[in-house]
CSV table of N, CA and C in Angstrom, one decimal:
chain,number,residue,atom,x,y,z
A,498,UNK,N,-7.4,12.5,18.2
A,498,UNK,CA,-7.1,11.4,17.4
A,498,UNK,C,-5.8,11.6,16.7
A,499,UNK,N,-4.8,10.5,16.8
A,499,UNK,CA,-3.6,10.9,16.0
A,499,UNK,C,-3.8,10.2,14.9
A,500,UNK,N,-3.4,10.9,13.8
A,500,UNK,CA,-3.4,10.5,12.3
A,500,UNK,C,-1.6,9.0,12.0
A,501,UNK,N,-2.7,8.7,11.7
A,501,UNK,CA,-1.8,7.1,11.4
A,501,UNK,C,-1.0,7.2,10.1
A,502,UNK,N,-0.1,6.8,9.9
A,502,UNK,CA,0.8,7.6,8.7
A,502,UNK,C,1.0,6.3,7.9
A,503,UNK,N,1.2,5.8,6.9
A,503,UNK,CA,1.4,4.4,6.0
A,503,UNK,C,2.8,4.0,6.0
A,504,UNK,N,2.8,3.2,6.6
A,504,UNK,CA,4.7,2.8,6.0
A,504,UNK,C,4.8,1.4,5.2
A,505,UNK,N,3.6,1.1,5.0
A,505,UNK,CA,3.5,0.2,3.9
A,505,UNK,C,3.3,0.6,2.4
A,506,UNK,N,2.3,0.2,2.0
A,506,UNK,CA,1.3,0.8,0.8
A,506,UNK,C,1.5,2.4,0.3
A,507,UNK,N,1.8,3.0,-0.1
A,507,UNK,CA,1.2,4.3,-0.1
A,507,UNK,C,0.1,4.5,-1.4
A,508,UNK,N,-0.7,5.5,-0.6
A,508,UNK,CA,-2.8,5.7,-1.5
A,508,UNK,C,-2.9,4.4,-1.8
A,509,UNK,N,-3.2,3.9,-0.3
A,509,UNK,CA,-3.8,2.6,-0.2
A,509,UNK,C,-5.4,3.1,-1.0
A,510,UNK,N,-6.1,1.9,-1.3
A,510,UNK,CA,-7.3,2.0,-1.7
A,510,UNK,C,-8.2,2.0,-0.5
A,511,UNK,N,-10.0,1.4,-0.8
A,511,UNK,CA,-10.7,1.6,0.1
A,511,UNK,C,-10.8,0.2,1.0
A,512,UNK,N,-10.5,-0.5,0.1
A,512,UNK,CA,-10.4,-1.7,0.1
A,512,UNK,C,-9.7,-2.5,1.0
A,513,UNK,N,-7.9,-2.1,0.8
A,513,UNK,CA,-7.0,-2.5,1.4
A,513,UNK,C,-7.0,-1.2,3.2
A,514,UNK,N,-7.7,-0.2,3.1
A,514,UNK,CA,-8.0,0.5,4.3
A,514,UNK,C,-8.9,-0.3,5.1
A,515,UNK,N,-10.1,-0.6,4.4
A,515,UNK,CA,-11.1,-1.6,5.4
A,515,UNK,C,-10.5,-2.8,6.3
A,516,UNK,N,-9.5,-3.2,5.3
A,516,UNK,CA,-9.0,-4.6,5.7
A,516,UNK,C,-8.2,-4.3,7.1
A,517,UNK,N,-7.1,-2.9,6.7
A,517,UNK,CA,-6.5,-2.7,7.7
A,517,UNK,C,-7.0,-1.8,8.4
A,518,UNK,N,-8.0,-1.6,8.1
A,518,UNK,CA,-8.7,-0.7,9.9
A,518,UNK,C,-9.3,-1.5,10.4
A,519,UNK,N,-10.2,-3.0,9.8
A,519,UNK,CA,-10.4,-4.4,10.2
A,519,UNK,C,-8.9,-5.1,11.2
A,520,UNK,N,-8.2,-5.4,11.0
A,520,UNK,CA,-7.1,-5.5,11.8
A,520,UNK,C,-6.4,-5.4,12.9
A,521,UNK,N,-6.5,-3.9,12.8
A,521,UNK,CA,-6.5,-3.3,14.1
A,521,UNK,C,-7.4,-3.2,14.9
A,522,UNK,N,-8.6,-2.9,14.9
A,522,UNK,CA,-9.7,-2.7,15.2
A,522,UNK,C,-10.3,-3.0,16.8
A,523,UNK,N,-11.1,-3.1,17.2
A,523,UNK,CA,-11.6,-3.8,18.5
A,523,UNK,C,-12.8,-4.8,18.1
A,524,UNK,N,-13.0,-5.8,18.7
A,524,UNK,CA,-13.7,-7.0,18.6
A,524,UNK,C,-15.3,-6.1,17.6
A,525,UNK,N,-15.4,-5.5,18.6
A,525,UNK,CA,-16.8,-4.8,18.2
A,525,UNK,C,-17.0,-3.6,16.9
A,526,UNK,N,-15.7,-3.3,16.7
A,526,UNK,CA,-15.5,-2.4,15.6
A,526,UNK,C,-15.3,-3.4,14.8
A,527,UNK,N,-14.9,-4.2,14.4
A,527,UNK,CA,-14.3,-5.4,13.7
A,527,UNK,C,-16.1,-5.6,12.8
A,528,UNK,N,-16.9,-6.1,14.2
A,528,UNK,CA,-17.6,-6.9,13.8
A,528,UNK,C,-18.8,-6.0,13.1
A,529,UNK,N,-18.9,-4.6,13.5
A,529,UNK,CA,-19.8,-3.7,12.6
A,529,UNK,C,-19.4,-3.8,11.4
A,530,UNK,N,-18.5,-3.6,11.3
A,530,UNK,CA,-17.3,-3.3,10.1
A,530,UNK,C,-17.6,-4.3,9.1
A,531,UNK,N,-17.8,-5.6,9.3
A,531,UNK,CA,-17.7,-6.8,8.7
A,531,UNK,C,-19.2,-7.1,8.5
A,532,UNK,N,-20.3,-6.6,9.3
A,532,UNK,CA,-21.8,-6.6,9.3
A,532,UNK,C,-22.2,-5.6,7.8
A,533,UNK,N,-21.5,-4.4,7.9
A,533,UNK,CA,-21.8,-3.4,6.7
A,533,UNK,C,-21.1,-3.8,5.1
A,534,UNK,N,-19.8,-4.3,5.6
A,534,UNK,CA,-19.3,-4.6,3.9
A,534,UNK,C,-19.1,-5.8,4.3
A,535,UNK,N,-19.2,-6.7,3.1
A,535,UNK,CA,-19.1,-8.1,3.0
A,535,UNK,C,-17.8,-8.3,2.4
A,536,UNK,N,-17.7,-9.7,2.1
A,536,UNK,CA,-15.8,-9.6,1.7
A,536,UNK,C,-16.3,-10.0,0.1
A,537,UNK,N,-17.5,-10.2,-0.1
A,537,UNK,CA,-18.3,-10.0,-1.3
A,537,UNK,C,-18.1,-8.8,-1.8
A,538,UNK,N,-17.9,-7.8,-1.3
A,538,UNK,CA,-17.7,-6.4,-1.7
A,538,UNK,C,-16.7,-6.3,-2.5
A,539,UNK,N,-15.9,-6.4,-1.9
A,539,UNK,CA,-14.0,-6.3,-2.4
A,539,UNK,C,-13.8,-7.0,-3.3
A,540,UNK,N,-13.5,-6.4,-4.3
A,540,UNK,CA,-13.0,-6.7,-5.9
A,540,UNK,C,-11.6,-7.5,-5.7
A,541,UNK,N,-10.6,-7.3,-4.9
A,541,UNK,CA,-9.4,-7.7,-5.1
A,541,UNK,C,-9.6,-8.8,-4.1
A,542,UNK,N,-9.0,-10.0,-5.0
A,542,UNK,CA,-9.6,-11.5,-4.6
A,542,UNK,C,-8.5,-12.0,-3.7
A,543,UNK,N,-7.6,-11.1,-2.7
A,543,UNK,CA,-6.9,-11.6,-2.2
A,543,UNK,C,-7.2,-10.5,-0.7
A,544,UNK,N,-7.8,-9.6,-1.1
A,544,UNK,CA,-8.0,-8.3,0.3
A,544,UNK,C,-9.5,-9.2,0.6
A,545,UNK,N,-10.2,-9.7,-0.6
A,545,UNK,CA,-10.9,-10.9,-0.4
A,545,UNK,C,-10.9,-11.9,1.1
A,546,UNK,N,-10.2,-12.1,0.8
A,546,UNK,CA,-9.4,-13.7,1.1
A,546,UNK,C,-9.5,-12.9,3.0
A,547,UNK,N,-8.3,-12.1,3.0
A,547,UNK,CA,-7.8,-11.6,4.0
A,547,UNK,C,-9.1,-10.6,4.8
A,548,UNK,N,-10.4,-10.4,4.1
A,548,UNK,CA,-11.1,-10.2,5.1
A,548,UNK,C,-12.2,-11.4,5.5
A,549,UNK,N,-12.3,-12.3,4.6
A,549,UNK,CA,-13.2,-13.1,5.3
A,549,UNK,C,-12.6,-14.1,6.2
A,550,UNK,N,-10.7,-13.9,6.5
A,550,UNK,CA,-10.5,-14.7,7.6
A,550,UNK,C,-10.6,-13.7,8.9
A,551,UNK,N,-10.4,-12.9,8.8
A,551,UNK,CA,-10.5,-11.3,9.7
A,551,UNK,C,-11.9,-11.7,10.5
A,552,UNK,N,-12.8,-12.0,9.3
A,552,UNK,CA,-14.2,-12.2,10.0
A,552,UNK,C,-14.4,-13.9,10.8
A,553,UNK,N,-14.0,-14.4,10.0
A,553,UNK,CA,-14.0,-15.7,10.8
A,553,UNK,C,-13.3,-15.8,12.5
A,554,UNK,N,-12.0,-15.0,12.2
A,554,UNK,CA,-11.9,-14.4,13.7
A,554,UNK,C,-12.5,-13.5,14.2
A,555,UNK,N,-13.2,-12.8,14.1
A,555,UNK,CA,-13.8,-11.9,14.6
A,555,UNK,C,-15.1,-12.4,15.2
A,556,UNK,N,-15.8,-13.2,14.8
A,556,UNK,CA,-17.0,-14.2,15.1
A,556,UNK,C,-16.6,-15.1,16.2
A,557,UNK,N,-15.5,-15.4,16.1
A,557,UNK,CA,-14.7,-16.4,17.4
A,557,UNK,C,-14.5,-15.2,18.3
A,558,UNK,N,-14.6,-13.8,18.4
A,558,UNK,CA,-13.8,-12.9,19.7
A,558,UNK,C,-12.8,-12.7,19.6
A,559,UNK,N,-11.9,-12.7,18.2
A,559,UNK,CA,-10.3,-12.1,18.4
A,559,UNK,C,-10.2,-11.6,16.8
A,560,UNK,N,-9.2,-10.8,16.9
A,560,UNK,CA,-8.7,-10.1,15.8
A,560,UNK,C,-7.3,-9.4,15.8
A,561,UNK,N,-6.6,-9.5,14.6
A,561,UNK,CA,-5.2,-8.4,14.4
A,561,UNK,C,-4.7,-9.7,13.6
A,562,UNK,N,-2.9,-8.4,12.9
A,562,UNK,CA,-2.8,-9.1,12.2
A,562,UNK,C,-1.7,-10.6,12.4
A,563,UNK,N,-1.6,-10.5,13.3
A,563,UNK,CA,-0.5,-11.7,13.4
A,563,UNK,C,-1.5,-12.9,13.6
A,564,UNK,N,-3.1,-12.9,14.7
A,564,UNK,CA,-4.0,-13.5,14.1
A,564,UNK,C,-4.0,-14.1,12.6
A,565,UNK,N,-4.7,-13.0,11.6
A,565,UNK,CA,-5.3,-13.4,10.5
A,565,UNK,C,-3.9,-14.6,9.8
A,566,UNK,N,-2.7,-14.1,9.9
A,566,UNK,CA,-1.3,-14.9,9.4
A,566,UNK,C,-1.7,-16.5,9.9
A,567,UNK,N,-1.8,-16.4,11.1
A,567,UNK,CA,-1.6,-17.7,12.1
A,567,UNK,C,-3.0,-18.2,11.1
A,568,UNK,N,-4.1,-17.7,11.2
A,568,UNK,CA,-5.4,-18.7,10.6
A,568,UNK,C,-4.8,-18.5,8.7
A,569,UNK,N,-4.4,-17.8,8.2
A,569,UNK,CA,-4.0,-18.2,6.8
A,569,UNK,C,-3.3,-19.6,6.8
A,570,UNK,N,-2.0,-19.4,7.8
A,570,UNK,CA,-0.8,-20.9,7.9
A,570,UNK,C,-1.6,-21.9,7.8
A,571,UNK,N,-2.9,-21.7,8.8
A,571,UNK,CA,-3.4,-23.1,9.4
A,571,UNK,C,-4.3,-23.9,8.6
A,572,UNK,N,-4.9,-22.7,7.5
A,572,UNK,CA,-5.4,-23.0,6.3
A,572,UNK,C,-4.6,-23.7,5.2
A,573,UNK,N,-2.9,-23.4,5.4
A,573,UNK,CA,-2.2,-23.7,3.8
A,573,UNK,C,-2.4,-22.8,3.0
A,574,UNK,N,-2.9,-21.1,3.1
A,574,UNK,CA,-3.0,-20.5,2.5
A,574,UNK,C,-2.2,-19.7,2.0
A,575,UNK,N,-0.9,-19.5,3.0
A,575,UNK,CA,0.4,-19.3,2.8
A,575,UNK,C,1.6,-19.5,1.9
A,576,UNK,N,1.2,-20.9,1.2
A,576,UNK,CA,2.0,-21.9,0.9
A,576,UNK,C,2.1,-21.7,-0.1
A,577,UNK,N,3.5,-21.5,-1.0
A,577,UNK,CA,4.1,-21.2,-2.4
A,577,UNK,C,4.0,-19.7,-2.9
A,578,UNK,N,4.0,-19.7,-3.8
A,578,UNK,CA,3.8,-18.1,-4.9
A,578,UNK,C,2.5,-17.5,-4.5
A,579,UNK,N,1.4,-18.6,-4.7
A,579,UNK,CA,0.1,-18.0,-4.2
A,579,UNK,C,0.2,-17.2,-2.5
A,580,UNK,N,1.0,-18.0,-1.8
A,580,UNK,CA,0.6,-17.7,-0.3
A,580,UNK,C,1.6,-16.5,-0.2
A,581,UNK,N,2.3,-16.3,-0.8
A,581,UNK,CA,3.2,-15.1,-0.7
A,581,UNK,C,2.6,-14.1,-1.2
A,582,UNK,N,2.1,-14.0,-2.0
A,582,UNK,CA,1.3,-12.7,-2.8
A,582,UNK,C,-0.1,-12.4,-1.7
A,583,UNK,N,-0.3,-13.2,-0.9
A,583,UNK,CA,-1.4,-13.2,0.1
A,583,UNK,C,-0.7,-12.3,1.7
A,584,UNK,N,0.4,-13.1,1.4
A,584,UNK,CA,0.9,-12.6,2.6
A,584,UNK,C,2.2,-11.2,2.6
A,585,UNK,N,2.3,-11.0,1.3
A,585,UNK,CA,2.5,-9.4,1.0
A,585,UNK,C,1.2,-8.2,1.2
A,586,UNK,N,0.0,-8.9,0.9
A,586,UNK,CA,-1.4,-8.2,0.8
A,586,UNK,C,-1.3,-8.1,2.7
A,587,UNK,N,-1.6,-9.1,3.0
A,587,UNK,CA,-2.1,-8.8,4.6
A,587,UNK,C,-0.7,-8.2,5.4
A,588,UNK,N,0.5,-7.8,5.1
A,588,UNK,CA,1.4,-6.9,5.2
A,588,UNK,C,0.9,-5.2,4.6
A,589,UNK,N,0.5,-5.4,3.5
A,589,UNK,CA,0.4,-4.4,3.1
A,589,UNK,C,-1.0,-3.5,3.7
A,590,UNK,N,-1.7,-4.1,4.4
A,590,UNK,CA,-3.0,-3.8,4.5
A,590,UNK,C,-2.7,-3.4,6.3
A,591,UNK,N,-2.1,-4.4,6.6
A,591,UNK,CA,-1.6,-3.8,8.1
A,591,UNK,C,-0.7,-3.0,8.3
A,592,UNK,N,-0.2,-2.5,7.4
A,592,UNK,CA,0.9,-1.5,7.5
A,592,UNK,C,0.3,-0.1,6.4
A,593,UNK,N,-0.8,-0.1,6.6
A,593,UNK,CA,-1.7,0.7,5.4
A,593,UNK,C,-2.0,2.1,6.0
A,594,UNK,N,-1.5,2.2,7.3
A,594,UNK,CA,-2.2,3.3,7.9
A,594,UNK,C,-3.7,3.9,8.5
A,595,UNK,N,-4.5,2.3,8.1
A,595,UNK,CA,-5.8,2.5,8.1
A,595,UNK,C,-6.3,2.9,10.1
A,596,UNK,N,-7.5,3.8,9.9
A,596,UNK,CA,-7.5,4.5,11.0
A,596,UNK,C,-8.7,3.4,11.6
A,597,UNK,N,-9.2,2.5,12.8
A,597,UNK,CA,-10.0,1.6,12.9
A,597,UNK,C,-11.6,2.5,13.3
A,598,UNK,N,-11.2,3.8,14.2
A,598,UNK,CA,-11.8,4.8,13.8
A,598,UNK,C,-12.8,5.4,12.5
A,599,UNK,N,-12.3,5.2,11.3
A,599,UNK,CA,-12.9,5.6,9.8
A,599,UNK,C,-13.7,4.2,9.3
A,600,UNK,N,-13.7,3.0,9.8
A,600,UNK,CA,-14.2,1.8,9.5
A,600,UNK,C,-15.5,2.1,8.6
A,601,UNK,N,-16.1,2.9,9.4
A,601,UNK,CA,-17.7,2.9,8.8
A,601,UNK,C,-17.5,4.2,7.4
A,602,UNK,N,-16.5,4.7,7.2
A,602,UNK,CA,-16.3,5.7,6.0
A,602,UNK,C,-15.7,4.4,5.3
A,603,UNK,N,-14.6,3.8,5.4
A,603,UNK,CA,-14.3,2.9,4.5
A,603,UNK,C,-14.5,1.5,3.8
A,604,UNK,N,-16.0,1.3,4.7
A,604,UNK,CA,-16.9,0.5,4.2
A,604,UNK,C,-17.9,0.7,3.3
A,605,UNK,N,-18.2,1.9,3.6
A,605,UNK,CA,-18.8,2.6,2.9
A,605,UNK,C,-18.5,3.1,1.4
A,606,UNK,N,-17.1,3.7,1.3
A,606,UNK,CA,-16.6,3.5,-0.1
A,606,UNK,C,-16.5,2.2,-0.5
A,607,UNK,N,-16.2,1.4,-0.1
A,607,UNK,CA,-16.2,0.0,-0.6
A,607,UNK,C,-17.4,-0.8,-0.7
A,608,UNK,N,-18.8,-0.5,-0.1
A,608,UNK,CA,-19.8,-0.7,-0.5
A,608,UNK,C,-20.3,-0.2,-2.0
A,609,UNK,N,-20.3,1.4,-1.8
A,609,UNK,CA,-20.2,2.1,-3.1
A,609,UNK,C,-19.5,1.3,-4.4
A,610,UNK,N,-18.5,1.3,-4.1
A,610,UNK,CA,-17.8,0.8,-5.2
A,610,UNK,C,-19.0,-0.8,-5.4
A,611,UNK,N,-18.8,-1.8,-5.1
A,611,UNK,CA,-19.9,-2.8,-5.3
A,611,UNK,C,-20.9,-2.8,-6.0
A,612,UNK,N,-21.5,-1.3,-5.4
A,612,UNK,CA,-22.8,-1.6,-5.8
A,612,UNK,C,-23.0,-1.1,-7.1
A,613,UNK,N,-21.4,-0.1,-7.7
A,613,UNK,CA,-21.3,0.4,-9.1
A,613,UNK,C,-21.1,-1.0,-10.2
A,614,UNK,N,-20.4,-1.6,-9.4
A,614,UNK,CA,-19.5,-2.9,-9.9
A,614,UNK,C,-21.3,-3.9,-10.3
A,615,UNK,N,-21.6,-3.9,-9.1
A,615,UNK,CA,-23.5,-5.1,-9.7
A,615,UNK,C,-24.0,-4.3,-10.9
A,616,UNK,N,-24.0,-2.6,-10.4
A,616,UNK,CA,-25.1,-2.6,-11.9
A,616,UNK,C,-24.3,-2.8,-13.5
A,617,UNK,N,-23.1,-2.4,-13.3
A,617,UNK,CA,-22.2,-2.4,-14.3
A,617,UNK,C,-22.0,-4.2,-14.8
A,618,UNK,N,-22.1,-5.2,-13.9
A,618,UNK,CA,-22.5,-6.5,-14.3
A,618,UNK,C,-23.7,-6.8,-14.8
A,619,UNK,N,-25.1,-6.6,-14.2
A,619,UNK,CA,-26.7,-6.7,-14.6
A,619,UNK,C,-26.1,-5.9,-16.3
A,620,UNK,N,-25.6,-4.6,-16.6
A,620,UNK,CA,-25.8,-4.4,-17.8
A,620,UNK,C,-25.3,-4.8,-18.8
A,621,UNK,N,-24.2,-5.6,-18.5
A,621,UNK,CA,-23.3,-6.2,-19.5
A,621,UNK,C,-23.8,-7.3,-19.7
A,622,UNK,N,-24.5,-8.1,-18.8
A,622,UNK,CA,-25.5,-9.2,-19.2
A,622,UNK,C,-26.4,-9.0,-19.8
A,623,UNK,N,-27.1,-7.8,-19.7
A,623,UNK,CA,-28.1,-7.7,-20.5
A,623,UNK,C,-28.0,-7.6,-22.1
A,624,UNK,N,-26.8,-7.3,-22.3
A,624,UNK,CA,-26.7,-6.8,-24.1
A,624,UNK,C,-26.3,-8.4,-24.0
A,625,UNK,N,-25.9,-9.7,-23.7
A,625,UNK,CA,-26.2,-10.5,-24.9
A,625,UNK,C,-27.7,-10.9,-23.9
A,626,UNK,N,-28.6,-10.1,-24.0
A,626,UNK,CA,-30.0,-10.8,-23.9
A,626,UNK,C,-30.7,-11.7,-25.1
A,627,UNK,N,-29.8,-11.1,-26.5
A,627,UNK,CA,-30.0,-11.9,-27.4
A,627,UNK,C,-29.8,-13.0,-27.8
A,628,UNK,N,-28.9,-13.5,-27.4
A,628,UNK,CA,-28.5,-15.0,-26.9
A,628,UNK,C,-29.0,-15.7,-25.9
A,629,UNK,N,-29.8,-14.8,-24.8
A,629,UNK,CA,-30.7,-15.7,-23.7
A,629,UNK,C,-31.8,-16.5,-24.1
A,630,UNK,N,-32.0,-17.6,-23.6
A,630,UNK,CA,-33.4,-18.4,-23.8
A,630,UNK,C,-34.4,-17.2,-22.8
A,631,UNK,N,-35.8,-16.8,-23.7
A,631,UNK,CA,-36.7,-16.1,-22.8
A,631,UNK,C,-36.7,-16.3,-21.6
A,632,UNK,N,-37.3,-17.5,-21.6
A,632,UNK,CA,-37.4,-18.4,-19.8
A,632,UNK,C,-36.2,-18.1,-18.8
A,633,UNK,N,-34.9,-17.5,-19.3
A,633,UNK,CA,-34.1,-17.1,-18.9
A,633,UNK,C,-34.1,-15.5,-18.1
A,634,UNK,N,-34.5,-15.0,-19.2
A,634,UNK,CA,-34.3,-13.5,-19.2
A,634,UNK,C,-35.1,-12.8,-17.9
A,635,UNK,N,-36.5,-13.2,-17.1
A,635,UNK,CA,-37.1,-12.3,-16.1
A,635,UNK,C,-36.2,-12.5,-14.9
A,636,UNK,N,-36.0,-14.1,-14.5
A,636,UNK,CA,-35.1,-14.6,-13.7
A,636,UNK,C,-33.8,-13.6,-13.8
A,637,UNK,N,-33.1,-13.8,-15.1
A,637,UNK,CA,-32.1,-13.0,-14.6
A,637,UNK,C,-32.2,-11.7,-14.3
A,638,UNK,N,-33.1,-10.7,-14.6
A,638,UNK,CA,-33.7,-9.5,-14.1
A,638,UNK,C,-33.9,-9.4,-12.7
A,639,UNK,N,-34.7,-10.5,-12.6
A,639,UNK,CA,-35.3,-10.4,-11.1
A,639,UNK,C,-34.2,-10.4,-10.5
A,640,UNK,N,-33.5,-11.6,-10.4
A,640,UNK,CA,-32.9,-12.0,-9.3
A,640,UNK,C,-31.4,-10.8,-9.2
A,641,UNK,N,-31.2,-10.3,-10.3
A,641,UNK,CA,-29.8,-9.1,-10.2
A,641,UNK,C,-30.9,-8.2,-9.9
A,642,UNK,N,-31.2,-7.4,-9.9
A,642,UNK,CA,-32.2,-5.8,-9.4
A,642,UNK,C,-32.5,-6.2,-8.0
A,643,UNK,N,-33.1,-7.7,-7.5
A,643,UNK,CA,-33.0,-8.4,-6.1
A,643,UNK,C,-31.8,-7.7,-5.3
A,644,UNK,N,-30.8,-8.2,-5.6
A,644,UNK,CA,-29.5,-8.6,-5.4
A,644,UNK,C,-29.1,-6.8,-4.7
A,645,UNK,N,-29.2,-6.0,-6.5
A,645,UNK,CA,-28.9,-4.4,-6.2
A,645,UNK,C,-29.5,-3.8,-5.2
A,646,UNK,N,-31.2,-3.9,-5.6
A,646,UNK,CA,-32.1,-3.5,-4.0
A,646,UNK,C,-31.2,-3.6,-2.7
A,647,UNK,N,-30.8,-4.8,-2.4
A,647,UNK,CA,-30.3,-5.1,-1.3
A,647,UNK,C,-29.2,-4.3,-0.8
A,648,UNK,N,-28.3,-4.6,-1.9
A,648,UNK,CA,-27.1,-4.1,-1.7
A,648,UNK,C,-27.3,-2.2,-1.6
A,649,UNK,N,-28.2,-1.8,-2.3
A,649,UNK,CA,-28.6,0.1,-2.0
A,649,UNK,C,-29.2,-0.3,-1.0
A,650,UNK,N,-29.8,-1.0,0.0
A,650,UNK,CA,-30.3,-0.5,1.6
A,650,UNK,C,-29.1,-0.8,2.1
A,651,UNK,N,-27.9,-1.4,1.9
A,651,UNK,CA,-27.0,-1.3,2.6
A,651,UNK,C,-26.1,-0.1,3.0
A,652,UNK,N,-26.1,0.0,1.6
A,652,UNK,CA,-25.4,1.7,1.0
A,652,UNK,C,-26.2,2.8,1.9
A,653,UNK,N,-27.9,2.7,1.4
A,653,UNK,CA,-28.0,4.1,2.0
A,653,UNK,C,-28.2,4.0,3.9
A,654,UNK,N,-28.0,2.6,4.1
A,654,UNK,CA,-28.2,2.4,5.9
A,654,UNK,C,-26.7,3.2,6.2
A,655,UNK,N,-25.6,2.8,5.6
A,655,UNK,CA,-24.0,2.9,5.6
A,655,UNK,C,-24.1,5.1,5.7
A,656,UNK,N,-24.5,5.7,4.8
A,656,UNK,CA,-24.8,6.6,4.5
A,656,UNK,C,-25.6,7.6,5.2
A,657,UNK,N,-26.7,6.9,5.9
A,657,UNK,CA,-27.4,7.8,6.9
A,657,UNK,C,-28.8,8.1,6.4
A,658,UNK,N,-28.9,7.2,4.8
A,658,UNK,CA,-29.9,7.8,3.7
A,658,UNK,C,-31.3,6.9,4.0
A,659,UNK,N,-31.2,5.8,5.5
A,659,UNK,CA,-31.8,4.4,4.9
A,659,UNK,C,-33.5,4.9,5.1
A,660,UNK,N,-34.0,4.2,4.1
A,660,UNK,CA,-35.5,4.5,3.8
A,660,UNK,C,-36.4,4.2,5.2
């Protein structure tokens, strides 16, 4: 295997590696890849952006980066200050060094991260519990610990841990 070297980004994140090991990738690598981390995962609402068009091609049978650009344009998602900062990201992500090989390690950190990011949301909801109407409060329990469950069988399937 030759080691891919960054000439974009340098200490890309996990995030911006997914996207660009997504990219490059093969139809089938693409589509595991996008089966394990969701573009729900990814905190940065533009590596966001740039993997759930990744996936939308990927679902059609194609992928890379001059793809994802061509379906940004066709969207208008390109267009002004916003589309430029989008289209610095999907430069930076393809020029990230990401190995398409490591997909299932880099999904995996970025699942991780998620699933630190839900319980750290469930808890910060919880302290104004005091402000919730009761009839509020099991629901919101239920349905976040729902949510986490889910999201740890993903983690420990990703990991090798799955119950």
């Amino acid at each position: 295997m030759t080691a891919h070297r960054p000439i974009g980004k340098q200490n890309p994140s996990a995030e911006m590696l997914l996207v660009g090991g997504v990219l490059h990738a093969t139809i089938d690598q693409a589509r595991a890849a996008l089966k394990a981390a969701h573009a729900s995962d990814v905190a940065d609402p533009w590596l966001r952006r740039l993997l759930e068009a990744a996936g939308t091609l990927a679902t059609a049978g194609v992928v890379g980066p001059a793809l994802v650009a061509d379906q940004l344009l066709a969207d208008g998602a390109l267009a002004g200050d916003r589309g430029k900062l989008l289209a610095k990201k999907l430069t930076d992500a393809a020029t990230s060094g990401a190995d398409p090989l490591m997909l299932r390690q880099y999904a995996t950190a970025v699942v991780a991260q998620s699933y630190r990011r839900r319980i750290t949301a469930l808890a910060e909801g919880l302290t104004a519990a005091d402000e919730m109407p009761e009839r509020d409060l099991w629901p919101y329990v239920r349905d976040h610990t729902q949510a986490i469950g889910e999201h740890w069988k993903r983690l420990a399937c990703l990991r090798g841990d799955a119950e």
